[in-house]
Coordinates of C-alpha atoms and ligand atoms in Angstrom, one line a residue:
M12 CA 75.4 -238.3 36.4
Q13 CA 75.0 -236.2 39.5
I14 CA 78.2 -235.9 41.6
S15 CA 78.6 -234.4 45.0
T16 CA 80.8 -231.3 45.6
V17 CA 83.3 -233.5 47.4
N18 CA 83.5 -235.8 44.4
Q19 CA 84.0 -232.9 42.0
Q20 CA 87.6 -232.5 43.2
F21 CA 88.0 -236.3 42.9
A22 CA 86.6 -236.2 39.3
M23 CA 88.9 -233.3 38.4
D24 CA 92.0 -235.1 39.8
V25 CA 91.0 -238.4 38.0
A26 CA 90.5 -236.6 34.7
A27 CA 93.9 -234.8 35.0
G28 CA 95.7 -238.0 36.0
L29 CA 94.3 -240.2 33.3
S30 CA 94.8 -237.6 30.6
A31 CA 98.4 -237.1 31.5
S32 CA 101.3 -239.0 29.9
P33 CA 102.4 -241.1 31.8
K34 CA 99.1 -241.7 33.6
S35 CA 98.7 -241.5 37.3
L36 CA 96.0 -241.5 40.1
P37 CA 96.5 -239.6 43.4
A38 CA 97.1 -241.9 46.4
K39 CA 95.1 -239.8 48.8
Y40 CA 91.9 -241.3 47.2
F41 CA 92.8 -244.8 48.4
Y42 CA 91.1 -244.0 51.7
D43 CA 87.3 -244.5 51.5
K44 CA 85.5 -246.9 53.9
R45 CA 86.9 -249.9 52.1
G46 CA 90.3 -248.4 51.7
D47 CA 90.5 -247.6 55.4
Y48 CA 89.6 -251.2 56.2
L49 CA 92.1 -252.6 53.7
F50 CA 94.9 -250.4 55.2
Q51 CA 94.1 -251.8 58.7
Q52 CA 94.5 -255.3 57.2
I53 CA 97.8 -254.2 55.6
M54 CA 99.1 -253.1 59.0
E55 CA 98.6 -256.6 60.3
L56 CA 100.4 -258.4 57.5
E57 CA 103.6 -260.3 58.2
E58 CA 105.3 -258.6 55.3
Y59 CA 104.3 -255.1 56.4
Y60 CA 107.1 -254.3 58.9
P61 CA 106.7 -250.5 59.3
T62 CA 103.8 -250.7 61.8
R63 CA 105.5 -253.2 64.1
C64 CA 108.8 -251.2 64.0
E65 CA 107.1 -247.9 64.9
Y66 CA 105.0 -249.6 67.6
E67 CA 108.2 -250.9 69.1
I68 CA 109.8 -247.5 69.0
F69 CA 106.8 -245.8 70.7
D70 CA 106.6 -248.5 73.3
T71 CA 110.3 -248.2 74.2
Y72 CA 110.5 -244.4 74.2
K73 CA 107.0 -243.1 75.1
H74 CA 108.2 -241.7 78.5
R75 CA 111.2 -240.0 76.8
F76 CA 108.9 -238.5 74.2
L77 CA 106.7 -237.0 77.0
E78 CA 109.7 -235.5 78.7
L79 CA 110.7 -233.8 75.4
F80 CA 107.1 -232.6 74.7
Q81 CA 106.7 -231.2 78.2
H82 CA 109.8 -229.3 78.7
S83 CA 108.1 -226.3 80.3
D84 CA 104.9 -225.8 82.3
R85 CA 103.0 -225.0 79.1
P86 CA 100.4 -227.5 78.0
F87 CA 101.1 -229.0 74.6
Q88 CA 99.0 -229.7 71.5
L89 CA 99.5 -232.9 69.6
L90 CA 98.5 -232.4 66.0
E91 CA 98.6 -235.7 64.1
F92 CA 98.6 -235.4 60.3
G93 CA 97.0 -238.5 58.6
A94 CA 96.1 -240.1 62.0
G95 CA 94.3 -243.1 60.5
D96 CA 92.7 -245.3 63.2
G97 CA 95.3 -244.2 65.8
Y98 CA 96.5 -247.7 66.5
K99 CA 100.1 -246.6 67.4
T100 CA 99.0 -243.3 68.8
K101 CA 97.3 -245.2 71.6
V102 CA 100.7 -246.4 72.8
L103 CA 101.7 -242.8 73.4
L104 CA 98.3 -241.6 74.7
D105 CA 98.1 -244.5 77.2
A106 CA 101.4 -243.3 78.7
F107 CA 100.6 -239.6 78.5
T108 CA 97.2 -239.9 80.1
A109 CA 98.5 -242.3 82.8
Q110 CA 101.0 -239.5 83.8
K111 CA 98.2 -236.9 83.7
A112 CA 100.0 -234.9 81.1
N113 CA 98.3 -231.6 80.2
F114 CA 97.7 -231.7 76.4
Q115 CA 95.1 -231.4 73.6
Y116 CA 95.0 -234.0 70.8
I117 CA 94.0 -233.0 67.2
P118 CA 93.8 -235.9 64.9
I119 CA 93.7 -234.8 61.2
D120 CA 92.6 -237.1 58.3
I121 CA 91.2 -236.8 54.8
S122 CA 89.0 -239.8 55.5
N123 CA 86.0 -238.8 57.7
N124 CA 85.2 -242.5 58.1
V125 CA 88.5 -243.3 59.8
L126 CA 88.4 -240.1 61.9
Q127 CA 85.0 -241.0 63.3
I128 CA 86.2 -244.5 64.2
L129 CA 89.3 -243.0 65.9
A130 CA 87.2 -240.4 67.8
A131 CA 84.7 -242.9 69.1
D132 CA 87.4 -245.3 70.2
F133 CA 89.5 -242.5 71.9
K134 CA 86.5 -241.0 73.7
K135 CA 85.7 -244.3 75.2
R136 CA 89.3 -245.2 76.1
Y137 CA 90.2 -241.7 77.4
P138 CA 87.1 -240.1 78.8
D139 CA 89.0 -237.0 80.0
L140 CA 91.0 -236.5 76.8
N141 CA 90.7 -233.0 75.3
I142 CA 90.3 -234.1 71.6
A143 CA 89.3 -232.0 68.6
P144 CA 89.3 -234.0 65.3
F145 CA 89.8 -232.2 62.0
N146 CA 88.6 -233.7 58.7
G147 CA 90.5 -232.5 55.7
D148 CA 93.5 -232.5 53.5
Y149 CA 97.0 -231.9 55.0
F150 CA 97.2 -228.6 53.2
K151 CA 93.8 -227.4 54.6
A152 CA 94.9 -228.6 58.0
L153 CA 98.1 -226.5 57.9
E154 CA 95.8 -223.5 58.7
Q155 CA 95.3 -225.1 62.2
L156 CA 99.0 -224.6 62.8
S157 CA 98.8 -220.9 62.3
E158 CA 96.3 -220.5 65.1
N159 CA 98.0 -218.8 68.0
T160 CA 97.2 -220.7 71.1
A161 CA 98.6 -221.1 74.6
Y162 CA 99.8 -224.5 73.6
R163 CA 103.3 -225.6 72.6
K164 CA 102.7 -227.3 69.3
V165 CA 103.9 -230.8 68.7
V166 CA 103.2 -232.0 65.1
V167 CA 103.1 -235.7 64.7
F168 CA 103.6 -237.2 61.2
M169 CA 104.1 -240.9 61.7
G170 CA 103.7 -244.1 59.7
S171 CA 106.2 -242.8 57.1
N172 CA 103.3 -240.8 55.6
I173 CA 106.1 -238.4 54.5
G174 CA 107.3 -241.1 52.1
N175 CA 104.1 -240.6 50.1
F176 CA 105.7 -237.4 48.9
T177 CA 108.6 -237.1 46.5
R178 CA 111.7 -235.6 48.2
I179 CA 111.0 -232.1 46.6
E180 CA 107.3 -232.3 47.7
A181 CA 108.4 -233.5 51.2
V182 CA 110.7 -230.5 51.7
Q183 CA 108.0 -228.1 50.5
F184 CA 105.4 -229.6 52.9
L185 CA 107.8 -229.7 55.8
R186 CA 108.8 -226.0 55.2
Q187 CA 105.1 -225.1 55.3
I188 CA 104.9 -226.8 58.7
Y189 CA 108.1 -225.1 59.9
Q190 CA 106.9 -221.6 58.8
R191 CA 103.6 -222.0 60.8
L192 CA 105.3 -223.2 64.0
A193 CA 106.8 -221.0 66.8
K194 CA 110.3 -221.2 68.2
D195 CA 110.7 -224.4 70.3
D196 CA 107.7 -226.2 68.8
L197 CA 108.4 -229.8 67.8
L198 CA 107.8 -232.2 65.0
L199 CA 107.8 -236.0 65.6
I200 CA 108.3 -237.7 62.2
G201 CA 108.3 -241.4 61.5
I202 CA 110.3 -242.4 58.4
D203 CA 110.9 -245.8 56.8
L204 CA 114.6 -246.4 56.2
K205 CA 116.5 -248.1 53.3
K206 CA 117.2 -251.8 54.0
Y207 CA 117.3 -255.1 52.1
P208 CA 115.6 -254.3 48.8
Q209 CA 113.6 -257.5 48.8
R210 CA 112.2 -256.8 52.3
I211 CA 110.8 -253.5 51.0
L212 CA 109.4 -255.1 47.8
D213 CA 107.7 -257.8 49.8
A214 CA 106.0 -255.2 52.0
Y215 CA 104.1 -253.9 49.0
N216 CA 103.5 -257.3 47.4
D217 CA 102.0 -259.5 50.2
K218 CA 101.1 -263.1 49.6
K219 CA 97.4 -262.5 50.5
G220 CA 97.1 -259.8 47.8
I221 CA 95.7 -257.2 50.3
T222 CA 98.1 -254.4 48.9
R223 CA 96.9 -255.3 45.4
D224 CA 93.3 -255.0 46.5
F225 CA 94.2 -251.6 48.2
N226 CA 95.5 -250.4 44.8
Y227 CA 92.5 -251.8 43.0
N228 CA 90.3 -249.9 45.4
L229 CA 91.2 -246.7 43.5
L230 CA 89.6 -248.2 40.3
L231 CA 86.5 -249.5 42.3
R232 CA 86.1 -246.1 43.8
I233 CA 86.1 -244.5 40.3
N234 CA 83.5 -247.0 39.2
K235 CA 81.3 -246.4 42.3
E236 CA 81.6 -242.7 42.7
L237 CA 82.2 -241.5 39.2
G238 CA 80.4 -244.2 37.1
G239 CA 83.5 -245.7 35.6
N240 CA 83.6 -249.2 34.0
F241 CA 87.1 -250.3 35.0
K242 CA 87.5 -254.1 35.0
L243 CA 90.0 -255.2 37.6
E244 CA 91.1 -258.3 35.5
N245 CA 92.5 -255.9 32.9
F246 CA 95.1 -254.5 35.4
L247 CA 98.1 -256.0 37.4
H248 CA 99.4 -254.6 40.7
S249 CA 103.1 -254.0 40.1
P250 CA 105.3 -252.5 42.8
T251 CA 108.9 -251.5 42.2
Y252 CA 111.9 -250.4 44.4
N253 CA 114.9 -248.4 43.4
P254 CA 117.6 -248.9 46.1
Q255 CA 119.5 -245.9 44.9
T256 CA 116.8 -243.3 45.2
G257 CA 114.8 -245.2 47.9
D258 CA 111.6 -244.8 45.7
A259 CA 109.2 -247.7 46.3
K260 CA 106.5 -247.1 43.7
S261 CA 103.2 -248.8 42.9
Y262 CA 101.7 -249.1 39.5
L263 CA 98.5 -250.6 38.0
V264 CA 99.6 -252.0 34.6
A265 CA 97.0 -252.6 31.8
T266 CA 97.3 -256.2 30.6
K267 CA 95.6 -255.5 27.3
D268 CA 94.7 -252.7 24.9
H269 CA 91.3 -251.4 26.0
E270 CA 89.1 -248.4 26.8
V271 CA 87.4 -247.2 30.0
Y272 CA 84.4 -244.9 30.1
I273 CA 83.8 -242.6 33.1
E274 CA 80.3 -241.3 33.1
A275 CA 80.8 -238.3 35.4
L276 CA 83.6 -237.0 33.1
E277 CA 81.7 -238.0 29.9
Q278 CA 85.1 -239.2 28.8
T279 CA 86.7 -242.4 27.4
F280 CA 90.3 -243.2 28.3
H281 CA 92.4 -245.5 26.2
F282 CA 94.9 -247.9 27.8
E283 CA 97.5 -249.5 25.6
A284 CA 98.6 -253.0 26.5
W285 CA 101.3 -252.8 29.3
E286 CA 100.7 -249.1 29.9
A287 CA 101.3 -248.3 33.6
V288 CA 99.2 -246.0 35.9
Y289 CA 101.3 -244.7 38.7
T290 CA 99.4 -244.8 42.0
E291 CA 101.8 -244.3 45.0
I292 CA 105.3 -243.5 46.2
S293 CA 106.5 -244.8 49.6
K294 CA 109.9 -243.3 49.7
K295 CA 112.7 -244.8 51.9
Y296 CA 115.5 -242.6 53.3
S297 CA 119.0 -243.1 54.7
I298 CA 119.8 -241.5 58.0
S299 CA 121.8 -238.8 56.2
G300 CA 118.8 -238.3 53.9
V301 CA 116.6 -237.8 57.0
E302 CA 119.0 -235.2 58.4
N303 CA 119.2 -233.5 55.1
L304 CA 115.4 -233.3 55.0
A305 CA 115.3 -231.7 58.4
K306 CA 118.0 -229.2 57.5
K307 CA 116.5 -228.3 54.1
S308 CA 113.1 -227.6 55.8
G309 CA 114.7 -225.5 58.5
F310 CA 114.5 -227.8 61.5
E311 CA 117.1 -228.9 64.0
V312 CA 117.3 -232.6 64.8
V313 CA 116.8 -233.2 68.6
N314 CA 117.1 -237.0 68.5
H315 CA 116.6 -240.1 66.4
F316 CA 114.8 -243.2 67.9
F317 CA 115.2 -246.5 66.2
D318 CA 113.7 -250.0 66.4
Q319 CA 116.1 -252.9 67.2
K320 CA 116.5 -253.8 63.5
K321 CA 117.0 -250.1 62.5
Y322 CA 114.4 -250.6 59.8
F323 CA 112.5 -247.4 60.9
V324 CA 113.3 -244.1 62.6
D325 CA 111.1 -241.8 64.6
S326 CA 112.9 -238.5 64.7
I327 CA 112.1 -235.4 66.8
W328 CA 112.9 -232.1 65.2
R329 CA 112.7 -228.6 66.7
K330 CA 112.1 -225.1 65.3
A331 CA 115.2 -223.4 66.6
Ligands
SAM414 C1 99.3 -244.9 55.5 S1 98.0 -244.4 56.5 C2 98.8 -244.2 58.0 C3 98.0 -244.0 59.2 C4 98.7 -243.7 60.5 N1 99.4 -242.5 60.5 C5 99.7 -244.9 60.8 O1 100.9 -244.6 60.9 O2 99.2 -246.0 61.0 C6 97.8 -242.7 55.9 C7 96.6 -242.0 56.5 O3 96.7 -240.6 56.1 C8 95.5 -240.2 55.5 N2 95.9 -239.3 54.4 C9 96.4 -239.7 53.2 N3 96.6 -238.6 52.4 C10 96.1 -237.5 53.1 C11 96.0 -236.1 52.8 N4 96.5 -235.7 51.7 N5 95.5 -235.3 53.7 C12 95.1 -235.8 55.0 N6 95.1 -237.1 55.3 C13 95.7 -238.0 54.4 C14 94.8 -241.4 55.1 O4 93.4 -241.2 55.1 C15 95.2 -242.4 56.1 O5 94.4 -242.5 57.2

């Protein structure tokens, strides 16, 4: 089977994850065209509270954010990591453009599909916006931060994307951002907070089964792009939440002993009955945990902004 250069990395990561014990698949591969669409559906689910909470925070504090971003005459550069379709970003940009703020917007995403959708939408909505989309992995995008420009950099990492890292990985990633920023540059980070455990579990186990389909999409993508023969009926979507660590984790659990062949890898993988494949972490933090994360990665907390229920926090950190 012929596979593209892009898919070679996908093939290598799938081979490594399914050969490991316990098995895993990297969550960043959720996002192809269908995955992007399913995530947009997830954001509208009744159970999926993070989007509504962060939207409320942005709508309440958008002018305060602009004051903080604009603290001198220098223009600022908004670099948004994992921008998705920019649904919530529009709340900020509506306010910033209405006030004729001087800034450049750089949306960064691994999914070229979603980035194209965002770019087309934003160019229509904001004809005068200075926008420079970047398609690639977070780590590739970090290089953008090293560029010395006239702009004050404001890194935006919303939607609790940071929760998709373990705490150790989160500190390592945030340190890399910190090291590439200059004094007084900012980070706006959206983090999902610890709350009623059942509320969290429900958010990853919606009644319509969209989150299940989002997880299944990893298997469908392997079938389509790497010639796999996964059968969805042989796997259950199984989310868990540990209220002590804040780890909400998703698994695909094999319901019977069976084998899967992946043509591009010329390899067969054995799944024992009830063996779990780990797909994603969506880690929840306490406020002291958020402050600790800032401190450990070198940042100084400027301010926390909460929704009314205190389910979510958007926190602004500064490189001192
Ligand atoms: C959970 S969605 C959140 C989208 C948006 N930030 C929001 O709050 O609605 C995560 C986004 O990050 C992108 N993404 C995930 N892993 C990534 C990675 N390693 N590098 C770059 N983008 C990534 C996905 O393609 C997706 O659009």
